[in-house]
Amino acid sequence: MRTPLVAGNWKMHKTAEEARLLVADMLGGLQAVSGVEKVLCPPFTALLPVAAMLAGTDIGLGAQNMHWEAQGAFTGEISPAMVAEFARYVILGHSERRAYFGETDEIVNRKVHAALQHNLTPIVCVGETLEEREADLTAKVIRRQVSGALEGFTAEQVSGMVLAYEPIWAIGTGKAATAEEANRVVAEVIRGTLTERFGEAAAQAVRVLYGGSVKPHNAAEFFAQPDIDGALVGGASLKADAFVAIAAAAKQA
Ligand code: PEP
């Protein structure tokens, strides 16, 4: 049995003060949802205040990115050790990082290695563009991203990771994939690639989330799918009621 996980990716939203207000709004509701791992991923500047509010709760904290080096002359970057002071999770390879900041599969792979070295659970994002989907390249692209991100790991290490299938055309557009379509990619392409590379046990142990316009009204459909273990939520994670409702839907599933 894979424990469902619902993670909120706040992206570049919320000052530290706004973050405190948002967490205060959702804290009680989220704590009332048992049996689901809940993770908040605010911007770096809000990690410290949010960590203080989540201390002693069952809600996890994650960063949205980090550098792969432990320290050094990388002006403007945040190291894995800095993230690990406050957080237990880190989103890596988000399509916005790949598209706007030039992150390649190789860079994502270095970051995933750094995450494990610092006891951080990576949430590794993969997903195809609309052009790739229309050219029937979805499987090829996702196989490449999964294999690239997980190069050099053992089956045991991979088993503890979290992957997120996020079709780029569904992110922030309000046009989610259908639940069946998302489940097919997760089962056949993502778990299929994991089985080939790491064996059946690891492929079945990894939690795979769906991300892309998950809202309270469609969350349950995704969570009802056998191979989808939760959601990475962008826009709806910025609204306390919506995010709590999505977490509650994961529990019911
Ligand atoms: C995301 O950014 O990871 C995401 C899934 O965003 P949204 O839910 O807004 O589509």
PDB file of C-alpha atoms and ligand atoms in Angstrom:
ATOM      1  CA  MET A   1       0.000   0.000   0.000  1.00  0.00           C
ATOM      2  CA  ARG A   2       1.345   3.416  -0.977  1.00  0.00           C
ATOM      3  CA  THR A   3       0.333   6.252   1.346  1.00  0.00           C
ATOM      4  CA  PRO A   4      -1.304   9.049  -0.671  1.00  0.00           C
ATOM      5  CA  LEU A   5       0.612  12.323  -0.818  1.00  0.00           C
ATOM      6  CA  VAL A   6      -0.746  15.762  -1.641  1.00  0.00           C
ATOM      7  CA  ALA A   7       1.835  18.507  -2.106  1.00  0.00           C
ATOM      8  CA  GLY A   8       1.200  22.205  -2.663  1.00  0.00           C
ATOM      9  CA  ASN A   9       3.605  24.016  -4.960  1.00  0.00           C
ATOM     10  CA  TRP A  10       3.176  27.672  -4.153  1.00  0.00           C
ATOM     11  CA  LYS A  11       5.615  28.714  -6.886  1.00  0.00           C
ATOM     12  CA  MET A  12       6.690  32.387  -6.624  1.00  0.00           C
ATOM     13  CA  HIS A  13       3.709  33.393  -4.524  1.00  0.00           C
ATOM     14  CA  LYS A  14       3.415  34.608  -0.936  1.00  0.00           C
ATOM     15  CA  THR A  15       5.720  36.755   1.120  1.00  0.00           C
ATOM     16  CA  ALA A  16       6.685  35.359   4.508  1.00  0.00           C
ATOM     17  CA  GLU A  17       3.807  37.275   6.113  1.00  0.00           C
ATOM     18  CA  GLU A  18       1.285  36.110   3.497  1.00  0.00           C
ATOM     19  CA  ALA A  19       2.580  32.568   3.917  1.00  0.00           C
ATOM     20  CA  ARG A  20       1.889  32.691   7.655  1.00  0.00           C
ATOM     21  CA  LEU A  21      -1.676  33.801   6.981  1.00  0.00           C
ATOM     22  CA  LEU A  22      -2.252  31.070   4.412  1.00  0.00           C
ATOM     23  CA  VAL A  23      -0.847  28.352   6.685  1.00  0.00           C
ATOM     24  CA  ALA A  24      -2.953  29.619   9.578  1.00  0.00           C
ATOM     25  CA  ASP A  25      -6.021  29.292   7.325  1.00  0.00           C
ATOM     26  CA  MET A  26      -5.347  25.707   6.277  1.00  0.00           C
ATOM     27  CA  LEU A  27      -3.574  24.223   9.286  1.00  0.00           C
ATOM     28  CA  GLY A  28      -6.623  22.918  11.168  1.00  0.00           C
ATOM     29  CA  GLY A  29      -8.286  21.554   8.047  1.00  0.00           C
ATOM     30  CA  LEU A  30      -5.158  19.755   6.901  1.00  0.00           C
ATOM     31  CA  GLN A  31      -4.474  18.270  10.315  1.00  0.00           C
ATOM     32  CA  ALA A  32      -7.981  16.836  10.346  1.00  0.00           C
ATOM     33  CA  VAL A  33      -7.154  14.771   7.242  1.00  0.00           C
ATOM     34  CA  SER A  34      -5.470  11.590   8.425  1.00  0.00           C
ATOM     35  CA  GLY A  35      -3.916   8.831   6.367  1.00  0.00           C
ATOM     36  CA  VAL A  36      -2.625  11.258   3.733  1.00  0.00           C
ATOM     37  CA  GLU A  37       0.831  12.781   3.650  1.00  0.00           C
ATOM     38  CA  LYS A  38       0.447  16.535   3.237  1.00  0.00           C
ATOM     39  CA  VAL A  39       3.322  18.722   2.127  1.00  0.00           C
ATOM     40  CA  LEU A  40       3.587  22.481   1.662  1.00  0.00           C
ATOM     41  CA  CYS A  41       6.241  23.879  -0.684  1.00  0.00           C
ATOM     42  CA  PRO A  42       6.439  27.656  -0.175  1.00  0.00           C
ATOM     43  CA  PRO A  43       9.163  29.879  -1.646  1.00  0.00           C
ATOM     44  CA  PHE A  44      12.573  29.748   0.065  1.00  0.00           C
ATOM     45  CA  THR A  45      11.973  32.962   2.007  1.00  0.00           C
ATOM     46  CA  ALA A  46       8.898  31.475   3.660  1.00  0.00           C
ATOM     47  CA  LEU A  47      10.490  28.127   4.618  1.00  0.00           C
ATOM     48  CA  LEU A  48      11.583  29.298   8.057  1.00  0.00           C
ATOM     49  CA  PRO A  49       8.286  30.839   9.210  1.00  0.00           C
ATOM     50  CA  VAL A  50       6.262  27.978   7.738  1.00  0.00           C
ATOM     51  CA  ALA A  51       8.573  25.412   9.388  1.00  0.00           C
ATOM     52  CA  ALA A  52       7.899  27.084  12.724  1.00  0.00           C
ATOM     53  CA  MET A  53       4.142  26.820  12.179  1.00  0.00           C
ATOM     54  CA  LEU A  54       4.299  23.180  11.074  1.00  0.00           C
ATOM     55  CA  ALA A  55       6.500  22.030  13.963  1.00  0.00           C
ATOM     56  CA  GLY A  56       4.686  19.340  15.923  1.00  0.00           C
ATOM     57  CA  THR A  57       2.095  18.762  13.170  1.00  0.00           C
ATOM     58  CA  ASP A  58       1.919  15.902  10.666  1.00  0.00           C
ATOM     59  CA  ILE A  59       2.327  18.323   7.739  1.00  0.00           C
ATOM     60  CA  GLY A  60       5.600  18.166   5.844  1.00  0.00           C
ATOM     61  CA  LEU A  61       7.581  20.983   4.342  1.00  0.00           C
ATOM     62  CA  GLY A  62       9.319  21.079   0.972  1.00  0.00           C
ATOM     63  CA  ALA A  63      11.366  23.446  -1.151  1.00  0.00           C
ATOM     64  CA  GLN A  64      10.652  24.009  -4.833  1.00  0.00           C
ATOM     65  CA  ASN A  65      14.231  23.701  -6.075  1.00  0.00           C
ATOM     66  CA  MET A  66      17.838  23.770  -4.904  1.00  0.00           C
ATOM     67  CA  HIS A  67      21.387  23.647  -6.248  1.00  0.00           C
ATOM     68  CA  TRP A  68      23.217  20.319  -6.279  1.00  0.00           C
ATOM     69  CA  GLU A  69      26.454  21.482  -4.641  1.00  0.00           C
ATOM     70  CA  ALA A  70      26.679  21.443  -0.839  1.00  0.00           C
ATOM     71  CA  GLN A  71      28.130  24.969  -0.781  1.00  0.00           C
ATOM     72  CA  GLY A  72      30.300  27.302  -2.828  1.00  0.00           C
ATOM     73  CA  ALA A  73      30.508  30.319  -5.095  1.00  0.00           C
ATOM     74  CA  PHE A  74      27.066  30.064  -6.690  1.00  0.00           C
ATOM     75  CA  THR A  75      25.598  33.517  -6.152  1.00  0.00           C
ATOM     76  CA  GLY A  76      21.868  33.478  -5.668  1.00  0.00           C
ATOM     77  CA  GLU A  77      21.586  29.722  -5.200  1.00  0.00           C
ATOM     78  CA  ILE A  78      20.363  27.671  -2.228  1.00  0.00           C
ATOM     79  CA  SER A  79      22.209  24.502  -1.202  1.00  0.00           C
ATOM     80  CA  PRO A  80      20.714  21.134  -0.238  1.00  0.00           C
ATOM     81  CA  ALA A  81      22.054  21.581   3.301  1.00  0.00           C
ATOM     82  CA  MET A  82      20.240  24.936   3.570  1.00  0.00           C
ATOM     83  CA  VAL A  83      16.988  23.335   2.438  1.00  0.00           C
ATOM     84  CA  ALA A  84      17.477  20.345   4.740  1.00  0.00           C
ATOM     85  CA  GLU A  85      17.700  22.628   7.772  1.00  0.00           C
ATOM     86  CA  PHE A  86      13.967  23.263   7.434  1.00  0.00           C
ATOM     87  CA  ALA A  87      12.442  20.870   4.926  1.00  0.00           C
ATOM     88  CA  ARG A  88      12.199  17.122   4.266  1.00  0.00           C
ATOM     89  CA  TYR A  89      11.081  17.324   0.625  1.00  0.00           C
ATOM     90  CA  VAL A  90      12.245  19.113  -2.480  1.00  0.00           C
ATOM     91  CA  ILE A  91      10.510  19.471  -5.837  1.00  0.00           C
ATOM     92  CA  LEU A  92      13.033  18.844  -8.612  1.00  0.00           C
ATOM     93  CA  GLY A  93      12.823  19.165 -12.383  1.00  0.00           C
ATOM     94  CA  HIS A  94       9.555  21.093 -12.425  1.00  0.00           C
ATOM     95  CA  SER A  95       8.699  21.985 -16.034  1.00  0.00           C
ATOM     96  CA  GLU A  96       9.033  25.688 -15.212  1.00  0.00           C
ATOM     97  CA  ARG A  97      12.622  25.037 -14.059  1.00  0.00           C
ATOM     98  CA  ARG A  98      13.293  23.069 -17.227  1.00  0.00           C
ATOM     99  CA  ALA A  99      11.675  25.628 -19.545  1.00  0.00           C
ATOM    100  CA  TYR A 100      12.772  28.947 -18.003  1.00  0.00           C
ATOM    101  CA  PHE A 101      16.018  28.039 -16.234  1.00  0.00           C
ATOM    102  CA  GLY A 102      17.541  25.542 -18.624  1.00  0.00           C
ATOM    103  CA  GLU A 103      17.412  22.506 -16.373  1.00  0.00           C
ATOM    104  CA  THR A 104      18.374  19.397 -18.302  1.00  0.00           C
ATOM    105  CA  ASP A 105      17.870  15.771 -17.306  1.00  0.00           C
ATOM    106  CA  GLU A 106      21.526  15.735 -16.248  1.00  0.00           C
ATOM    107  CA  ILE A 107      21.068  18.715 -13.920  1.00  0.00           C
ATOM    108  CA  VAL A 108      17.916  17.175 -12.473  1.00  0.00           C
ATOM    109  CA  ASN A 109      19.875  13.953 -11.888  1.00  0.00           C
ATOM    110  CA  ARG A 110      22.618  15.818  -9.993  1.00  0.00           C
ATOM    111  CA  LYS A 111      19.987  17.482  -7.838  1.00  0.00           C
ATOM    112  CA  VAL A 112      18.259  14.182  -7.081  1.00  0.00           C
ATOM    113  CA  HIS A 113      21.615  12.734  -5.964  1.00  0.00           C
ATOM    114  CA  ALA A 114      22.206  15.792  -3.767  1.00  0.00           C
ATOM    115  CA  ALA A 115      18.731  15.457  -2.270  1.00  0.00           C
ATOM    116  CA  LEU A 116      19.360  11.897  -1.137  1.00  0.00           C
ATOM    117  CA  GLN A 117      22.760  12.817   0.260  1.00  0.00           C
ATOM    118  CA  HIS A 118      20.966  15.346   2.470  1.00  0.00           C
ATOM    119  CA  ASN A 119      18.096  13.056   3.491  1.00  0.00           C
ATOM    120  CA  LEU A 120      15.596  15.011   1.420  1.00  0.00           C
ATOM    121  CA  THR A 121      12.804  13.178  -0.396  1.00  0.00           C
ATOM    122  CA  PRO A 122      12.777  14.407  -3.980  1.00  0.00           C
ATOM    123  CA  ILE A 123       9.506  14.992  -5.813  1.00  0.00           C
ATOM    124  CA  VAL A 124      10.782  14.557  -9.357  1.00  0.00           C
ATOM    125  CA  CYS A 125       8.591  16.106 -12.044  1.00  0.00           C
ATOM    126  CA  VAL A 126       8.272  14.774 -15.567  1.00  0.00           C
ATOM    127  CA  GLY A 127       5.867  15.672 -18.344  1.00  0.00           C
ATOM    128  CA  GLU A 128       5.495  16.361 -22.037  1.00  0.00           C
ATOM    129  CA  THR A 129       4.729  19.597 -23.889  1.00  0.00           C
ATOM    130  CA  LEU A 130       1.624  19.990 -26.043  1.00  0.00           C
ATOM    131  CA  GLU A 131       3.769  19.728 -29.194  1.00  0.00           C
ATOM    132  CA  GLU A 132       5.330  16.491 -27.963  1.00  0.00           C
ATOM    133  CA  ARG A 133       1.922  15.102 -27.095  1.00  0.00           C
ATOM    134  CA  GLU A 134       0.524  16.002 -30.512  1.00  0.00           C
ATOM    135  CA  ALA A 135       3.547  14.405 -32.190  1.00  0.00           C
ATOM    136  CA  ASP A 136       2.893  11.200 -30.216  1.00  0.00           C
ATOM    137  CA  LEU A 137       6.157  11.615 -28.298  1.00  0.00           C
ATOM    138  CA  THR A 138       4.761  11.465 -24.764  1.00  0.00           C
ATOM    139  CA  ALA A 139       6.123   8.013 -23.922  1.00  0.00           C
ATOM    140  CA  LYS A 140       9.537   8.736 -25.431  1.00  0.00           C
ATOM    141  CA  VAL A 141       9.944  12.042 -23.578  1.00  0.00           C
ATOM    142  CA  ILE A 142       8.828  10.659 -20.244  1.00  0.00           C
ATOM    143  CA  ARG A 143      11.026   7.572 -20.510  1.00  0.00           C
ATOM    144  CA  ARG A 144      13.978   9.862 -21.172  1.00  0.00           C
ATOM    145  CA  GLN A 145      13.132  12.143 -18.238  1.00  0.00           C
ATOM    146  CA  VAL A 146      12.574   9.288 -15.782  1.00  0.00           C
ATOM    147  CA  SER A 147      15.709   7.417 -16.834  1.00  0.00           C
ATOM    148  CA  GLY A 148      17.781  10.606 -16.863  1.00  0.00           C
ATOM    149  CA  ALA A 149      16.667  11.806 -13.442  1.00  0.00           C
ATOM    150  CA  LEU A 150      17.230   8.420 -11.828  1.00  0.00           C
ATOM    151  CA  GLU A 151      20.588   7.539 -13.382  1.00  0.00           C
ATOM    152  CA  GLY A 152      23.006   6.020 -10.853  1.00  0.00           C
ATOM    153  CA  PHE A 153      20.524   5.048  -8.135  1.00  0.00           C
ATOM    154  CA  THR A 154      19.780   1.647  -6.650  1.00  0.00           C
ATOM    155  CA  ALA A 155      16.314   0.130  -6.613  1.00  0.00           C
ATOM    156  CA  GLU A 156      16.180   0.706  -2.866  1.00  0.00           C
ATOM    157  CA  GLN A 157      16.946   4.407  -3.239  1.00  0.00           C
ATOM    158  CA  VAL A 158      14.385   4.818  -6.001  1.00  0.00           C
ATOM    159  CA  SER A 159      11.695   3.089  -3.922  1.00  0.00           C
ATOM    160  CA  GLY A 160      11.635   5.979  -1.453  1.00  0.00           C
ATOM    161  CA  MET A 161      11.319   8.728  -4.047  1.00  0.00           C
ATOM    162  CA  VAL A 162       8.215  10.513  -5.254  1.00  0.00           C
ATOM    163  CA  LEU A 163       7.620  11.212  -8.947  1.00  0.00           C
ATOM    164  CA  ALA A 164       5.055  13.588 -10.375  1.00  0.00           C
ATOM    165  CA  TYR A 165       3.541  13.236 -13.827  1.00  0.00           C
ATOM    166  CA  GLU A 166       2.763  16.776 -14.907  1.00  0.00           C
ATOM    167  CA  PRO A 167       1.764  17.175 -18.554  1.00  0.00           C
ATOM    168  CA  ILE A 168       2.967  20.708 -19.297  1.00  0.00           C
ATOM    169  CA  TRP A 169      -0.139  21.559 -21.293  1.00  0.00           C
ATOM    170  CA  ALA A 170      -2.216  20.916 -18.168  1.00  0.00           C
ATOM    171  CA  ILE A 171      -0.206  23.093 -15.755  1.00  0.00           C
ATOM    172  CA  GLY A 172      -1.935  26.312 -14.810  1.00  0.00           C
ATOM    173  CA  THR A 173      -4.243  26.075 -17.829  1.00  0.00           C
ATOM    174  CA  GLY A 174      -7.381  24.719 -16.206  1.00  0.00           C
ATOM    175  CA  LYS A 175      -7.226  21.872 -18.758  1.00  0.00           C
ATOM    176  CA  ALA A 176      -6.392  18.771 -16.752  1.00  0.00           C
ATOM    177  CA  ALA A 177      -5.611  15.472 -18.428  1.00  0.00           C
ATOM    178  CA  THR A 178      -8.394  12.952 -18.061  1.00  0.00           C
ATOM    179  CA  ALA A 179      -7.830  10.729 -15.059  1.00  0.00           C
ATOM    180  CA  GLU A 180      -7.704   7.616 -17.257  1.00  0.00           C
ATOM    181  CA  GLU A 181      -5.179   9.196 -19.600  1.00  0.00           C
ATOM    182  CA  ALA A 182      -2.955  10.269 -16.701  1.00  0.00           C
ATOM    183  CA  ASN A 183      -3.197   6.828 -15.115  1.00  0.00           C
ATOM    184  CA  ARG A 184      -2.216   5.174 -18.394  1.00  0.00           C
ATOM    185  CA  VAL A 185       0.954   7.287 -18.664  1.00  0.00           C
ATOM    186  CA  VAL A 186       1.806   6.642 -15.016  1.00  0.00           C
ATOM    187  CA  ALA A 187       1.168   2.886 -15.215  1.00  0.00           C
ATOM    188  CA  GLU A 188       2.585   2.116 -18.644  1.00  0.00           C
ATOM    189  CA  VAL A 189       5.290   4.687 -19.153  1.00  0.00           C
ATOM    190  CA  ILE A 190       6.485   5.750 -15.695  1.00  0.00           C
ATOM    191  CA  ARG A 191       6.073   2.484 -13.788  1.00  0.00           C
ATOM    192  CA  GLY A 192       7.016   0.617 -16.987  1.00  0.00           C
ATOM    193  CA  THR A 193      10.330   2.478 -17.198  1.00  0.00           C
ATOM    194  CA  LEU A 194      10.919   1.976 -13.476  1.00  0.00           C
ATOM    195  CA  THR A 195      10.279  -1.765 -13.843  1.00  0.00           C
ATOM    196  CA  GLU A 196      12.764  -2.067 -16.706  1.00  0.00           C
ATOM    197  CA  ARG A 197      15.465  -0.186 -14.850  1.00  0.00           C
ATOM    198  CA  PHE A 198      14.895  -1.004 -11.176  1.00  0.00           C
ATOM    199  CA  GLY A 199      12.595  -4.015 -11.070  1.00  0.00           C
ATOM    200  CA  GLU A 200       8.935  -4.565 -10.291  1.00  0.00           C
ATOM    201  CA  ALA A 201       9.197  -4.090  -6.510  1.00  0.00           C
ATOM    202  CA  ALA A 202      10.741  -0.625  -6.811  1.00  0.00           C
ATOM    203  CA  ALA A 203       8.311   0.364  -9.578  1.00  0.00           C
ATOM    204  CA  GLN A 204       5.386  -0.535  -7.345  1.00  0.00           C
ATOM    205  CA  ALA A 205       6.852   1.143  -4.244  1.00  0.00           C
ATOM    206  CA  VAL A 206       7.430   4.580  -5.800  1.00  0.00           C
ATOM    207  CA  ARG A 207       4.657   7.045  -5.258  1.00  0.00           C
ATOM    208  CA  VAL A 208       3.619   8.795  -8.437  1.00  0.00           C
ATOM    209  CA  LEU A 209       1.529  11.958  -8.219  1.00  0.00           C
ATOM    210  CA  TYR A 210      -0.468  13.643 -10.955  1.00  0.00           C
ATOM    211  CA  GLY A 211      -0.115  17.396 -11.418  1.00  0.00           C
ATOM    212  CA  GLY A 212      -1.823  19.789 -13.792  1.00  0.00           C
ATOM    213  CA  SER A 213      -4.942  21.783 -12.933  1.00  0.00           C
ATOM    214  CA  VAL A 214      -5.974  19.565 -10.014  1.00  0.00           C
ATOM    215  CA  LYS A 215      -8.903  21.255  -8.272  1.00  0.00           C
ATOM    216  CA  PRO A 216     -11.420  20.173  -5.633  1.00  0.00           C
ATOM    217  CA  HIS A 217     -13.939  19.238  -8.343  1.00  0.00           C
ATOM    218  CA  ASN A 218     -11.661  16.841 -10.250  1.00  0.00           C
ATOM    219  CA  ALA A 219      -9.232  15.575  -7.575  1.00  0.00           C
ATOM    220  CA  ALA A 220     -11.255  12.497  -6.624  1.00  0.00           C
ATOM    221  CA  GLU A 221     -11.204  11.212 -10.211  1.00  0.00           C
ATOM    222  CA  PHE A 222      -7.416  11.193 -10.203  1.00  0.00           C
ATOM    223  CA  PHE A 223      -7.148   9.646  -6.762  1.00  0.00           C
ATOM    224  CA  ALA A 224      -9.512   6.838  -7.774  1.00  0.00           C
ATOM    225  CA  GLN A 225      -6.981   5.677 -10.365  1.00  0.00           C
ATOM    226  CA  PRO A 226      -4.928   2.670  -9.257  1.00  0.00           C
ATOM    227  CA  ASP A 227      -1.515   4.032 -10.240  1.00  0.00           C
ATOM    228  CA  ILE A 228      -1.938   7.655  -9.111  1.00  0.00           C
ATOM    229  CA  ASP A 229      -0.924   8.160  -5.496  1.00  0.00           C
ATOM    230  CA  GLY A 230      -1.798  11.790  -4.943  1.00  0.00           C
ATOM    231  CA  ALA A 231      -1.299  15.209  -6.483  1.00  0.00           C
ATOM    232  CA  LEU A 232       1.161  18.009  -6.934  1.00  0.00           C
ATOM    233  CA  VAL A 233      -1.065  21.050  -6.793  1.00  0.00           C
ATOM    234  CA  GLY A 234      -0.158  24.526  -8.022  1.00  0.00           C
ATOM    235  CA  GLY A 235      -2.895  27.165  -8.198  1.00  0.00           C
ATOM    236  CA  ALA A 236      -5.368  25.415  -5.907  1.00  0.00           C
ATOM    237  CA  SER A 237      -2.729  25.083  -3.164  1.00  0.00           C
ATOM    238  CA  LEU A 238      -2.856  28.860  -2.700  1.00  0.00           C
ATOM    239  CA  LYS A 239      -6.430  28.663  -1.464  1.00  0.00           C
ATOM    240  CA  ALA A 240      -6.846  27.102   1.964  1.00  0.00           C
ATOM    241  CA  ASP A 241     -10.295  25.600   1.339  1.00  0.00           C
ATOM    242  CA  ALA A 242      -9.349  24.178  -2.021  1.00  0.00           C
ATOM    243  CA  PHE A 243      -6.139  22.571  -0.817  1.00  0.00           C
ATOM    244  CA  VAL A 244      -7.824  21.059   2.236  1.00  0.00           C
ATOM    245  CA  ALA A 245     -10.610  19.703   0.005  1.00  0.00           C
ATOM    246  CA  ILE A 246      -8.043  18.093  -2.304  1.00  0.00           C
ATOM    247  CA  ALA A 247      -6.267  16.468   0.652  1.00  0.00           C
ATOM    248  CA  ALA A 248      -9.623  15.214   1.944  1.00  0.00           C
ATOM    249  CA  ALA A 249     -10.390  13.726  -1.485  1.00  0.00           C
ATOM    250  CA  ALA A 250      -7.125  11.783  -1.317  1.00  0.00           C
ATOM    251  CA  LYS A 251      -8.191  10.304   2.000  1.00  0.00           C
ATOM    252  CA  GLN A 252     -11.557   9.180   0.647  1.00  0.00           C
ATOM    253  CA  ALA A 253      -9.874   7.463  -2.284  1.00  0.00           C
TER     254      ALA A 253
HETATM  255  C1  PEP B   1       2.337  22.748 -10.786  1.00  0.00           C
HETATM  256  O1  PEP B   1       2.837  23.837 -10.938  1.00  0.00           O
HETATM  257  O2  PEP B   1       3.041  21.809 -10.394  1.00  0.00           O
HETATM  258  C2  PEP B   1       0.917  22.587 -11.085  1.00  0.00           C
HETATM  259  C3  PEP B   1       0.445  21.381 -11.184  1.00  0.00           C
HETATM  260  O3  PEP B   1       0.167  23.730 -11.227  1.00  0.00           O
HETATM  261  P1  PEP B   1      -1.452  23.833 -11.383  1.00  0.00           P
HETATM  262  O4  PEP B   1      -2.063  22.939 -10.354  1.00  0.00           O
HETATM  263  O5  PEP B   1      -1.747  25.269 -11.158  1.00  0.00           O
HETATM  264  O6  PEP B   1      -1.767  23.363 -12.769  1.00  0.00           O
END
